[in-house]
Amino acid sequence: MVLLTHNIYATDNKSSYLAVGGFNNDRQLYTVVTNSGNSTVSVLLGYSNDSFVKHATYSAGTPAKHLAVGDFNKDNRNDIVVTNPGKNTISVLLEFGNGYLENRVAYSTGAFPMCVAVGDFNNDTCLDIVVANYDGNTVSVLLEYGNGPFQSQTTFPTGAYPYHLAVGDFNSDTRSDVVIVNNEESTVSVLLRYDKGVMKNEITFAPSVGARLRSVAVFYFNKYEILSLLMMVLTA
């Protein structure tokens, strides 16, 4: 077994979450990190020699907590969305070349947005945003129609204190569905198929009695590409 070289790269104050993506359209993977201590995101550019260099830090709302990456304006560049629990907003930063991010645009969410993910919820080939609102017991869906800003949120009820969420097509209808872990209620909610402004067919189940659920991920489980859930259950 060969261990890779361990390298440490500086970010900023109280780094919280990270994501990867090609941010300057040169097919290199880069890392973006939220810094909750000073409400910023740091972009670290990757190089062909497997090293990273801190490229720039950008204002990302108060505080900058969870984040997701996606091409929101169809320019073949990855953009960033960040949750701001202190302001009940998310911040969207578009990438306009060479890894540089434009000034953020804030959008209202529910109470204390904890986690964010992206997916195409209305099947129009444009990436939309879904947010878990921890203190509101809801998720917010913000649609983007490919011609400018995101639309105002539409909220849907979840279990108690939705902490984390993930997106996938669970019923093979080519539309993005959402799975949410409800931290205090020890349940998982699945919202299927956004249609005519509504997330339909909510399913709720309890993976383990008394579990303090913290995170969820999705993956293709077998050769038939049946989408299954991988639960990561953490106890308090």
Tab-separated table of C-alpha atoms in Angstrom, residues 120-124 128 141 143 145 154 156 171 173-178 191-201:
chain	number	residue	atom	x	y	z
A	120	ASP	CA	-33.127	20.076	-12.197
A	121	PHE	CA	-36.491	19.938	-10.424
A	122	ASN	CA	-38.792	21.046	-13.239
A	123	ASN	CA	-37.098	19.157	-16.077
A	124	ASP	CA	-36.097	22.244	-18.098
A	128	ASP	CA	-32.217	24.734	-9.582
A	141	VAL	CA	-36.849	25.210	-3.896
A	143	LEU	CA	-36.040	27.580	-9.772
A	145	TYR	CA	-35.148	29.229	-16.043
A	154	THR	CA	-41.334	27.760	-2.728
A	156	PHE	CA	-42.357	22.360	1.475
A	171	ASN	CA	-38.144	6.803	-9.224
A	173	ASP	CA	-38.749	9.682	-14.078
A	174	THR	CA	-35.758	11.855	-15.169
A	175	ARG	CA	-36.633	14.463	-12.522
A	176	SER	CA	-34.567	15.341	-9.476
A	177	ASP	CA	-35.986	14.180	-6.142
A	178	VAL	CA	-34.813	15.171	-2.657
A	191	LEU	CA	-39.825	14.308	-1.725
A	192	LEU	CA	-40.520	13.005	-5.217
A	193	ARG	CA	-40.976	14.864	-8.482
A	194	TYR	CA	-41.423	18.594	-8.684
A	195	ASP	CA	-44.479	19.133	-10.924
A	196	LYS	CA	-46.557	22.280	-11.410
A	197	GLY	CA	-44.827	23.956	-8.487
A	198	VAL	CA	-45.249	21.121	-5.980
A	199	MET	CA	-42.947	18.434	-4.623
A	200	LYS	CA	-45.189	15.360	-4.571
A	201	ASN	CA	-45.396	11.983	-2.856
